[in-house]
Coordinates of C-alpha atoms and ligand atoms in Angstrom, one line a residue:
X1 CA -28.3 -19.5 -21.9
X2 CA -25.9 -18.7 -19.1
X3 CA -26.1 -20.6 -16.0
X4 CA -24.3 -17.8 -13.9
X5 CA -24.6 -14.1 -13.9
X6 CA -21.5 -13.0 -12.2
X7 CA -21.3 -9.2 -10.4
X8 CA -18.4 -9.4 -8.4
X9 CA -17.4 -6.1 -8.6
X10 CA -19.3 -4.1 -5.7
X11 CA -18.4 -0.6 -5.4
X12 CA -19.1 -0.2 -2.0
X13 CA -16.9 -2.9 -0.6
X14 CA -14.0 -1.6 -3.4
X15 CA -13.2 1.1 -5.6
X16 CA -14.1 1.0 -8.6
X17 CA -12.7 0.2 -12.2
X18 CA -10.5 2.8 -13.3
X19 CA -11.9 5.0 -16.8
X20 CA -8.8 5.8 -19.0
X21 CA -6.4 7.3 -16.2
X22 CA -5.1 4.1 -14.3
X23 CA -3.2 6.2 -11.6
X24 CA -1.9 9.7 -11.5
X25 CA 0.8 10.5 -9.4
X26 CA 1.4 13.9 -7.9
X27 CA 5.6 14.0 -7.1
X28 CA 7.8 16.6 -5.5
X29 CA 11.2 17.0 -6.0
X30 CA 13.9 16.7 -3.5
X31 CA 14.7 20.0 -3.5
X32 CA 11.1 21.1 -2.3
X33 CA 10.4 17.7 0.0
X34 CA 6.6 19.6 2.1
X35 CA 5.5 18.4 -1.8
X36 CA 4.8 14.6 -1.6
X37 CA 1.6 13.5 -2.7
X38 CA 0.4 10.6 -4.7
X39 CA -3.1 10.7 -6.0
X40 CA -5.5 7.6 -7.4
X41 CA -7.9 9.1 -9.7
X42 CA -11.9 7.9 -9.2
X43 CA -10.6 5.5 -6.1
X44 CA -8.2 5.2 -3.0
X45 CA -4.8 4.3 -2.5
X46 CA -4.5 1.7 -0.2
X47 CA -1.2 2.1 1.5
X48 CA 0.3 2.2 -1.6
X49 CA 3.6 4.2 -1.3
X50 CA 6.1 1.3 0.2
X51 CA 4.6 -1.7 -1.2
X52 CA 4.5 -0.4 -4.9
X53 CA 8.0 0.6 -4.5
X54 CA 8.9 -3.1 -3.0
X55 CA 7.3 -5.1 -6.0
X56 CA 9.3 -2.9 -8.6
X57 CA 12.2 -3.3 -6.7
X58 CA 12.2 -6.7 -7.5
X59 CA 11.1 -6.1 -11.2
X60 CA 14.2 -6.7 -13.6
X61 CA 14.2 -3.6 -15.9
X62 CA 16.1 -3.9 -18.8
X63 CA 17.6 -1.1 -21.3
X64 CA 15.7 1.9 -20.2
X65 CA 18.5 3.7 -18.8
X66 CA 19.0 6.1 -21.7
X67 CA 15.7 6.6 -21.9
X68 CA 14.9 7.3 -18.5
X69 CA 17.9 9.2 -18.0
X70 CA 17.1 11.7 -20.7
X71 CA 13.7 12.3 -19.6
X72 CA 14.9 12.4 -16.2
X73 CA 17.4 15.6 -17.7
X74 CA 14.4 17.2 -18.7
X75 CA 12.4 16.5 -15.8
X76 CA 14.8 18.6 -13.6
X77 CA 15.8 20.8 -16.2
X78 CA 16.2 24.8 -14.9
X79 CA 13.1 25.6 -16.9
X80 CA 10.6 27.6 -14.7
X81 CA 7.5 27.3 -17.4
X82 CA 5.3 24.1 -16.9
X83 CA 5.9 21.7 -19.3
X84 CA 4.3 18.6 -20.4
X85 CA 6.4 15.6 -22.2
X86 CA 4.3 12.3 -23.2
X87 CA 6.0 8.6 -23.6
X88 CA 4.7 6.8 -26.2
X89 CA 4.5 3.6 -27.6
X90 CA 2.8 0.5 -28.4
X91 CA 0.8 -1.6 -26.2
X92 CA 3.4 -3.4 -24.3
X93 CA 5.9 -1.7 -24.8
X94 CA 7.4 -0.1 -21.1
X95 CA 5.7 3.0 -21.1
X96 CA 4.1 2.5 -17.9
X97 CA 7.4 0.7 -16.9
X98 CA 9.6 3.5 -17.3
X99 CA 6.9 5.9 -15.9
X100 CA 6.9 3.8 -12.6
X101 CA 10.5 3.8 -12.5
X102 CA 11.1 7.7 -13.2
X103 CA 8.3 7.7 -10.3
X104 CA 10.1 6.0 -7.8
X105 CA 13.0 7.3 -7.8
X106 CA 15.3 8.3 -5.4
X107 CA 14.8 11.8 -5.9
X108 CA 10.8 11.8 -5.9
X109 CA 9.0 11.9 -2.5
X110 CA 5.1 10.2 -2.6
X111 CA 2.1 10.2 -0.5
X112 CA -1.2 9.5 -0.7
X113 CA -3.9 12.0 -1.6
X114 CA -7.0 10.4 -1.3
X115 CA -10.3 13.5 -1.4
X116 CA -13.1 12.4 -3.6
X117 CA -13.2 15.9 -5.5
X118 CA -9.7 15.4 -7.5
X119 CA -9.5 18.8 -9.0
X120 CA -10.2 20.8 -5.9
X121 CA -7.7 19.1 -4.1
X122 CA -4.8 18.8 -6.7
X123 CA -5.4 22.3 -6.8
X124 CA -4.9 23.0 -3.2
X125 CA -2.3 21.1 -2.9
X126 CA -0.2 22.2 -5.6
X127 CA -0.6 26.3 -5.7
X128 CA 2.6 27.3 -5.3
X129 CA 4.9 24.6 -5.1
X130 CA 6.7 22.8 -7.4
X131 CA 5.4 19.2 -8.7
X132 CA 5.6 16.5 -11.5
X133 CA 2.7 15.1 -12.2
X134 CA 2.4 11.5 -13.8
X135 CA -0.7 10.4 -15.8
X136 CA -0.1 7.0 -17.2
X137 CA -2.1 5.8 -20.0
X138 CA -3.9 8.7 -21.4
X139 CA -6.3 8.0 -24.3
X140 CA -9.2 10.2 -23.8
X141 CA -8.0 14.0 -23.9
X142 CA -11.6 14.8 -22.0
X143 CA -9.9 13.6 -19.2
X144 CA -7.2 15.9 -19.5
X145 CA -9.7 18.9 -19.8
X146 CA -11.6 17.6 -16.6
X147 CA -7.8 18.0 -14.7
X148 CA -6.0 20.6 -16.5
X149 CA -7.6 23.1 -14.9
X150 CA -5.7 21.8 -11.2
X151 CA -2.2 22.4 -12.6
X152 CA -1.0 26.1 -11.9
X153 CA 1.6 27.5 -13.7
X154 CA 3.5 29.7 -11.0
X155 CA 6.6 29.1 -13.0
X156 CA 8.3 27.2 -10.6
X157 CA 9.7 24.4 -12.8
X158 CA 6.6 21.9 -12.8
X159 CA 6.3 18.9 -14.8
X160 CA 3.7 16.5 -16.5
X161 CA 4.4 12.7 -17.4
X162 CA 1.9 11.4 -19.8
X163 CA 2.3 7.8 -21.0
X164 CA 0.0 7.1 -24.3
X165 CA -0.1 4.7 -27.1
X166 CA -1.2 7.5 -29.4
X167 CA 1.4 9.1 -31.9
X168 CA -1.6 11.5 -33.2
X169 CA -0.3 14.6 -33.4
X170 CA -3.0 17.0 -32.8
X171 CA -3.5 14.7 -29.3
X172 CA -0.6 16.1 -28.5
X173 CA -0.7 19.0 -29.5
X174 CA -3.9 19.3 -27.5
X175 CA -2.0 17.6 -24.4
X176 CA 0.6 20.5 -25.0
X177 CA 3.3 18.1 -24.6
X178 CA 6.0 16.7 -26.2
X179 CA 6.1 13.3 -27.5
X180 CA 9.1 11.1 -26.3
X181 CA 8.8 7.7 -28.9
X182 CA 10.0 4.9 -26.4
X183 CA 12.2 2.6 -28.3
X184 CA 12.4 -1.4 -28.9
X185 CA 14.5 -3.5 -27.1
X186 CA 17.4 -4.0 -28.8
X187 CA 18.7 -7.7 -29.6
X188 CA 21.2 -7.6 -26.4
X189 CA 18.6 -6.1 -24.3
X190 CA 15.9 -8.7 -25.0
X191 CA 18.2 -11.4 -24.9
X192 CA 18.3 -10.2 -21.8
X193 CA 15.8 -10.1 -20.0
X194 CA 14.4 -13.0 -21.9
X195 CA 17.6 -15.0 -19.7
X196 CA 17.2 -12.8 -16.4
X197 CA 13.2 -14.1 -16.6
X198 CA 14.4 -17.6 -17.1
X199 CA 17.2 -18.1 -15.5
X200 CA 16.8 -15.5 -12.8
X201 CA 21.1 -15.0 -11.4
X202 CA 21.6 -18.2 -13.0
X203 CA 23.8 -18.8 -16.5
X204 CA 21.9 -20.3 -19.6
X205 CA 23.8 -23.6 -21.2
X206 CA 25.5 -23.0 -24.2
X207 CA 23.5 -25.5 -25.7
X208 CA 20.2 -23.3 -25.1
X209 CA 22.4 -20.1 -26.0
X210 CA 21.6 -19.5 -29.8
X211 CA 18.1 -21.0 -30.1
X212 CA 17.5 -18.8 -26.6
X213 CA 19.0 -15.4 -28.5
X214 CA 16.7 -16.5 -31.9
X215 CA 13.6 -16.5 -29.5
X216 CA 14.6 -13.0 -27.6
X217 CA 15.0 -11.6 -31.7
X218 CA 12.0 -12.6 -33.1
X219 CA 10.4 -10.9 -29.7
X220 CA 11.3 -7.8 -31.8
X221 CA 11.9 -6.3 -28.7
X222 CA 9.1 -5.6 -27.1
X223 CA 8.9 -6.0 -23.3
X224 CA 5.7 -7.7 -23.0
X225 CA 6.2 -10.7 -25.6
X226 CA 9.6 -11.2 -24.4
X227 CA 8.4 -11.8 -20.3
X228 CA 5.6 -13.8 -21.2
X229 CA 7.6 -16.2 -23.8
X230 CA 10.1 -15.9 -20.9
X231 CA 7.7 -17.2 -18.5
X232 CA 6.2 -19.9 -20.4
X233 CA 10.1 -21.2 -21.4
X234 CA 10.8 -20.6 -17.5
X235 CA 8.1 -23.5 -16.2
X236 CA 9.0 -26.4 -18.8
X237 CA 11.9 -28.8 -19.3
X238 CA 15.5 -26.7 -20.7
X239 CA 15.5 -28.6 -23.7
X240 CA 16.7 -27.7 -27.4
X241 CA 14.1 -29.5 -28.7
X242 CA 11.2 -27.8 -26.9
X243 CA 13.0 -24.5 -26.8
X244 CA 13.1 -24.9 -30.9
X245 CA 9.0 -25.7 -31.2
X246 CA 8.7 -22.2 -29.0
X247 CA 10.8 -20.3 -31.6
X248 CA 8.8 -21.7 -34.5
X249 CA 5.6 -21.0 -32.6
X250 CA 6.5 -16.9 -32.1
X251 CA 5.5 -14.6 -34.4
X252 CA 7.6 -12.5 -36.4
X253 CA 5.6 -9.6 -37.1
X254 CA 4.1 -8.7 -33.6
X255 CA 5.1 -4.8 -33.7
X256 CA 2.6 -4.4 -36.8
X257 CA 0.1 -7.0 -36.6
X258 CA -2.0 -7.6 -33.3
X259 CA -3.3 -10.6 -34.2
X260 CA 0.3 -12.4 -34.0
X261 CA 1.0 -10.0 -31.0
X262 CA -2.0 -11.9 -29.4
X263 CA -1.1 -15.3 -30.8
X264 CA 2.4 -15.0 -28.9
X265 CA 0.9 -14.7 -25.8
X266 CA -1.5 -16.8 -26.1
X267 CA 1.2 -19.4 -26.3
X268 CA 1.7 -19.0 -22.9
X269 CA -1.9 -19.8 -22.0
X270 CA -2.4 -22.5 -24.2
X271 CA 0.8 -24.3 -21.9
X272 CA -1.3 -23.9 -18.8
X273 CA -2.1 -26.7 -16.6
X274 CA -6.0 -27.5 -16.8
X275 CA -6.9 -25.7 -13.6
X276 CA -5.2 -22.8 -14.5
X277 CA -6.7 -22.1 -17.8
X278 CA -10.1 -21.2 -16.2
X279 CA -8.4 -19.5 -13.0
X280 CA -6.5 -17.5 -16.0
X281 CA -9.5 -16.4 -18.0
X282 CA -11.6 -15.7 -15.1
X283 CA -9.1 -12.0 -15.1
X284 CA -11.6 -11.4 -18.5
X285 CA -14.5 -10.9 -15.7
X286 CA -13.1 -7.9 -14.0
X287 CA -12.9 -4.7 -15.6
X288 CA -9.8 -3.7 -17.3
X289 CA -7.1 -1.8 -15.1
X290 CA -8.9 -2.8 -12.0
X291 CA -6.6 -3.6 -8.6
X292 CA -8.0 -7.3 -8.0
X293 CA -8.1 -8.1 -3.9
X294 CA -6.0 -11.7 -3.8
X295 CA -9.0 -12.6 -1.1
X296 CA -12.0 -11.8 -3.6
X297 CA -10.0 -13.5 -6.4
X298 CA -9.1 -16.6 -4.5
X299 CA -13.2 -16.9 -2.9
X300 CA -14.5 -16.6 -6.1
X301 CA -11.7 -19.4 -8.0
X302 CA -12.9 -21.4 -5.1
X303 CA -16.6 -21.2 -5.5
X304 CA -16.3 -21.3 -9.1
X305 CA -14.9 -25.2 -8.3
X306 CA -11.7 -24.4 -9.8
X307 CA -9.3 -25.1 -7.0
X308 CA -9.2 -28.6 -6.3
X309 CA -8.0 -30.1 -2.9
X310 CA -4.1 -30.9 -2.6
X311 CA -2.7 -33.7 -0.2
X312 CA -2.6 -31.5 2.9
X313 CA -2.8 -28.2 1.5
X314 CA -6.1 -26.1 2.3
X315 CA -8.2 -25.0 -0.9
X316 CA -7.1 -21.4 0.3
X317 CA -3.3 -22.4 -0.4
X318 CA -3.7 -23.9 -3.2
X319 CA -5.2 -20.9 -4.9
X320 CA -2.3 -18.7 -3.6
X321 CA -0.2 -21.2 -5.4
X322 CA -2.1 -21.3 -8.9
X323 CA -1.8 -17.2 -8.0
X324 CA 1.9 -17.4 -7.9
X325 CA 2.0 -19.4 -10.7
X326 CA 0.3 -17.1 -13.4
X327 CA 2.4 -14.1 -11.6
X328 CA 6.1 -16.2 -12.3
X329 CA 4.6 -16.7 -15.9
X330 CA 3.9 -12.9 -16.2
X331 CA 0.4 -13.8 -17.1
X332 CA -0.3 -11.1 -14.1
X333 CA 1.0 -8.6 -12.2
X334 CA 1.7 -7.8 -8.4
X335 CA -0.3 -4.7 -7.7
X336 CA 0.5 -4.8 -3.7
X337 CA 2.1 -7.0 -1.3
X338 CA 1.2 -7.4 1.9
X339 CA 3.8 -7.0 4.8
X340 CA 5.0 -10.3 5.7
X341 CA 5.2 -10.5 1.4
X342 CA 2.4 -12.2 0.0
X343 CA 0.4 -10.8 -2.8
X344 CA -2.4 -8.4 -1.2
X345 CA -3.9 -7.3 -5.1
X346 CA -2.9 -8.2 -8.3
X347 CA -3.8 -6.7 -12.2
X348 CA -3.3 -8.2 -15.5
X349 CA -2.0 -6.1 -18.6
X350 CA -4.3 -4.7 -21.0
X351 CA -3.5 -7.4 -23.9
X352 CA -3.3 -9.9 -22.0
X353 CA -6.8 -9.2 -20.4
X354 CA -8.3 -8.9 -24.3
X355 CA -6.8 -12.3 -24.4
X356 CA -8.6 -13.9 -21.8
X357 CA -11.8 -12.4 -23.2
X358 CA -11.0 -13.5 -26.6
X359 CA -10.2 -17.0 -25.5
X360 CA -13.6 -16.9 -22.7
X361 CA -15.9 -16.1 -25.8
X362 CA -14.1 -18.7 -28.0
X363 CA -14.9 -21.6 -24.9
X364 CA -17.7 -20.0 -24.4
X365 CA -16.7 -19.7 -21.0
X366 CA -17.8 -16.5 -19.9
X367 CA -19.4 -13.3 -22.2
X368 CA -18.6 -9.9 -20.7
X369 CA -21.7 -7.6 -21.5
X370 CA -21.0 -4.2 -22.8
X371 CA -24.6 -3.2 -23.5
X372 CA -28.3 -4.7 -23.0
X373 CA -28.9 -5.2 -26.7
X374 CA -25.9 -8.1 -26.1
X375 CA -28.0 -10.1 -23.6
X376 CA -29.5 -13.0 -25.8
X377 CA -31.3 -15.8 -24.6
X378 CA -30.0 -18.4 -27.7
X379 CA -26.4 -17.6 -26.1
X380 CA -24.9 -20.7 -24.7
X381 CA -22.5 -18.8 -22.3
X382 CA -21.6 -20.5 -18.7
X383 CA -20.9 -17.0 -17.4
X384 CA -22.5 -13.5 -18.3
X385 CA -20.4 -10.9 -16.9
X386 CA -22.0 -7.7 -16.1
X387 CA -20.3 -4.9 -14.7
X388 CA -22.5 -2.7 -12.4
X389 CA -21.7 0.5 -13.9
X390 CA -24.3 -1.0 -16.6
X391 CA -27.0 -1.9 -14.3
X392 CA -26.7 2.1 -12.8
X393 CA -27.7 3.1 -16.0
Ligands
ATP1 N1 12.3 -2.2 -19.8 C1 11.7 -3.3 -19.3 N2 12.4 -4.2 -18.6 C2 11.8 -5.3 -18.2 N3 10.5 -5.6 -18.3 C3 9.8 -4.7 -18.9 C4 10.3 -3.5 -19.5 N4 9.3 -2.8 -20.1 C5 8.2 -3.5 -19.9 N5 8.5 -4.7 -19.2 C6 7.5 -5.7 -18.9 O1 6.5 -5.7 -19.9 C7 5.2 -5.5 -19.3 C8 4.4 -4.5 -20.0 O2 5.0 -3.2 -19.9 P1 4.2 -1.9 -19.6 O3 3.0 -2.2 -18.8 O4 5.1 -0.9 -19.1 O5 3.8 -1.5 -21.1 P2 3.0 -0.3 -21.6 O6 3.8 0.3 -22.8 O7 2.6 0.6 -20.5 O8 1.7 -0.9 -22.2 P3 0.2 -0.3 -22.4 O9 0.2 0.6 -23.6 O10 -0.7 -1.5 -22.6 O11 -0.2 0.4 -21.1 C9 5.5 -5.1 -17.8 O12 4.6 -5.6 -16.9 C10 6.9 -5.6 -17.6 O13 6.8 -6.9 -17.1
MG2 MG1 0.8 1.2 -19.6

């Protein structure tokens, strides 16, 4: 039976877990600049604007140009009807990358828009000016019936960005939009980033060259493989010989087989220093997509007895490091900085959340409850996670 029953999600003290829309942003173009709203769906945006836009400012994006600039085109197109265009693409593969950056860009303005009732106020805000919306990572189309309803058509050349990992058709055709198939990585591009990752300004040896180029190709160009293999290469010795184990130990056939998608990244994980393998998998206990406060994470790595004293340092500090650590791997993501820099919340990527519950349930490390029939008392569990959307019931 579990010894701990974890709730560390309290809704009062934070927002709560995104459903299926992560964020939605509400943009207005330069040429209209009283239109500058950004929107968090089922939460608040805390100061999110400048900060957001730091952290992807010092994101390396590789080989989305073309993509981004087409879109882009038909974002500002003369076209006065609303129109709708979705990116889509496997998990992992940049949608939400190249959504942010389309997002931030020099020629969108943001703000926050932060009313409980969503509709009623997108609504308000947007009759009779001209917008973009984005909605990143769409999946359930009742969500998109909930909102549709907000988004006027006065014909004044106002756009929708979905990002979705369905190709479905009739999803689309429901979303009325068009789908825009986001393409691999290329072999250059991966390369790539696989060496700006690594190597950050720095050149790679010849020596590590081709085995380096082999590892970016069997990435098969996809984004999220690529940093984390990148990450993991990043905090060991530059050696052939270990760079030639990593190459065997990537899997060729990612794209079509999620299993060996998983199995790449767990690579990283299974490279871990012993500390950070239960500071790692403790990401499984929160909800997926939720913004993770640094200050809640590091408290509860601490209590858990994770973080173990360093010469001088405090507990506190050491956790920041093992933080800093997992972000430089890629294992998670800087959600918001604070202003003198540090990391204010952080998030972790969808598959790479399924792999710390995958690996949690294989330790037997933690369970995350979906349902009361799951609560068994022959479990041998050390942590039941139960989310308190399930206790409300
Ligand atoms: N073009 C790119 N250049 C550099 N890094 C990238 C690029 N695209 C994606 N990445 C990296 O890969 C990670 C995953 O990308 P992203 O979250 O955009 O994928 P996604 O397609 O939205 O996945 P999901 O379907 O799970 O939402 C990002 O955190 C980023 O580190
Ligand atoms: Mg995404």
């Amino acid at each position: 039976m579990a010894d701990k029953t974890i709730d560390v999600f309290n809704p009062s003290s934070e927002h709560e877990a995104s459903t299926s829309i992560e964020k939605e942003s509400v943009m207005g173009f330069e040429d209209q600049p009283e239109m500058v709203i950004e929107v968090e769906a089922f939460g608040k945006l805390e100061e999110m604007g400048g900060s957001m836009a730091a952290t992807i400012g010092e994101e390396a994006v590789v080989g989305v140009e073309d993509e981004a600039y087409e879109i882009k085109s038909w974002l500002m197109a003369e076209r006065k009807k609303l129109d709708a265009v979705s990116i889509v693409g496997i998990p992992g593969l940049g949608k939400t990358t190249l959504a942010r950056k389309l997002y931030y860009d020099d020629s969108v303005l943001t703000s926050d828009l932060t009313d409980k009732d969503l509709s009623e106020e997108l609504y308000q805000c947007l009759k009779g000016k001209r917008y973009l919306i984005v909605l990143d990572d769409i999946w359930d189309i009742r969500v998109w019936n909930d909102l549709k309803g907000s988004f006027l058509d006065d014909n004044k050349g106002s756009r929708i960005l979905f990002t979705t990992r369905t190709k479905d058709g009739a999803f689309h055709a429901q979303l009325n939009s068009r789908p825009h198939l986001l393409r691999f990585l290329n072999e250059n591009e991966s390369w790539d980033l696989l060496k700006e990752k690594i190597f950050h300004k720095e050149s790679c040896s010849t020596m590590l060259m081709e085995v380096g180029k082999q590892i970016a190709r069997k990435c098969a160009g996809l984004p999220l493989a690529i940093v984390v293999v990148a990450g993991l290469l990043a905090k060991k010795e530059k050696t052939k010989e270990w760079w030639e184990r990593v190459t065997e130990s990537v899997s060729s056939h990612m794209v079509n087989d999620r299993k060996q998608y998983m199995d790449t990244l767990a690579l990283s994980y299974h490279h871990l220093r012993n500390h950070l393998q239960p500071c790692f998998l403790y990401f499984g206990a929160f909800p997926e997509d939720y913004e993770i406060p640094v200050w809640k994470l590091i408290w509860l790595w601490v209590a858990e007895g994770f973080i173990k004293k360093h010469g001088e340092e405090s507990l506190e500090d050491v956790a920041v490091d093992s933080l800093n650590d997992l972000i430089e791997r890629s294992l998670i993501i800087v959600a918001n900085k604070r202003s003198d820099g540090g990391v204010k919340s952080c998030r972790i990527h969808d598959m790479l959340h399924d792999l710390c519950l995958r690996k949690a349930e294989e330790e037997g490390f933690l369970q995350r409850i979906r349902g009361y029939e799951q609560v068994s008392s022959s479990s041998s569990w050390r942590r039941l996670c139960i989310h308190s959307h399930l206790l409300r019931r």
